């Protein structure tokens, strides 16, 4: 997995977790949903890179 893509995936996942936690704390459903979406984007990016790595090996 390319280092920059891996870093970007982890960053999106972490950002999503923070947004979701803050959204829950303040009772903001939109922010909570955005956090879940960011986490899903990070998960998808990570999965895509793992598939690319598996195909190139």
PDB file of C-alpha atoms in Angstrom, residues 30-53:
ATOM      1  CA  UNK A  30     -25.497  15.730  11.238  1.00  0.00           C
ATOM      2  CA  UNK A  31     -21.991  15.807  12.698  1.00  0.00           C
ATOM      3  CA  UNK A  32     -22.353  12.233  13.920  1.00  0.00           C
ATOM      4  CA  UNK A  33     -23.397  11.131  10.427  1.00  0.00           C
ATOM      5  CA  UNK A  34     -20.501  13.018   8.835  1.00  0.00           C
ATOM      6  CA  UNK A  35     -18.150  11.211  11.179  1.00  0.00           C
ATOM      7  CA  UNK A  36     -19.524   7.842  10.145  1.00  0.00           C
ATOM      8  CA  UNK A  37     -19.207   8.849   6.489  1.00  0.00           C
ATOM      9  CA  UNK A  38     -15.576   9.896   6.931  1.00  0.00           C
ATOM     10  CA  UNK A  39     -14.803   6.592   8.620  1.00  0.00           C
ATOM     11  CA  UNK A  40     -16.437   4.696   5.759  1.00  0.00           C
ATOM     12  CA  UNK A  41     -14.401   6.659   3.210  1.00  0.00           C
ATOM     13  CA  UNK A  42     -11.217   5.784   5.081  1.00  0.00           C
ATOM     14  CA  UNK A  43     -12.219   2.128   5.258  1.00  0.00           C
ATOM     15  CA  UNK A  44     -12.974   2.071   1.520  1.00  0.00           C
ATOM     16  CA  UNK A  45      -9.655   3.730   0.656  1.00  0.00           C
ATOM     17  CA  UNK A  46      -7.799   1.231   2.825  1.00  0.00           C
ATOM     18  CA  UNK A  47      -9.623  -1.718   1.241  1.00  0.00           C
ATOM     19  CA  UNK A  48      -8.904  -0.401  -2.265  1.00  0.00           C
ATOM     20  CA  UNK A  49      -5.203  -0.154  -1.496  1.00  0.00           C
ATOM     21  CA  UNK A  50      -5.130  -3.660  -0.033  1.00  0.00           C
ATOM     22  CA  UNK A  51      -6.715  -5.020  -3.209  1.00  0.00           C
ATOM     23  CA  UNK A  52      -4.184  -3.135  -5.348  1.00  0.00           C
ATOM     24  CA  UNK A  53      -1.367  -4.565  -3.219  1.00  0.00           C
TER      25      UNK A  53
END
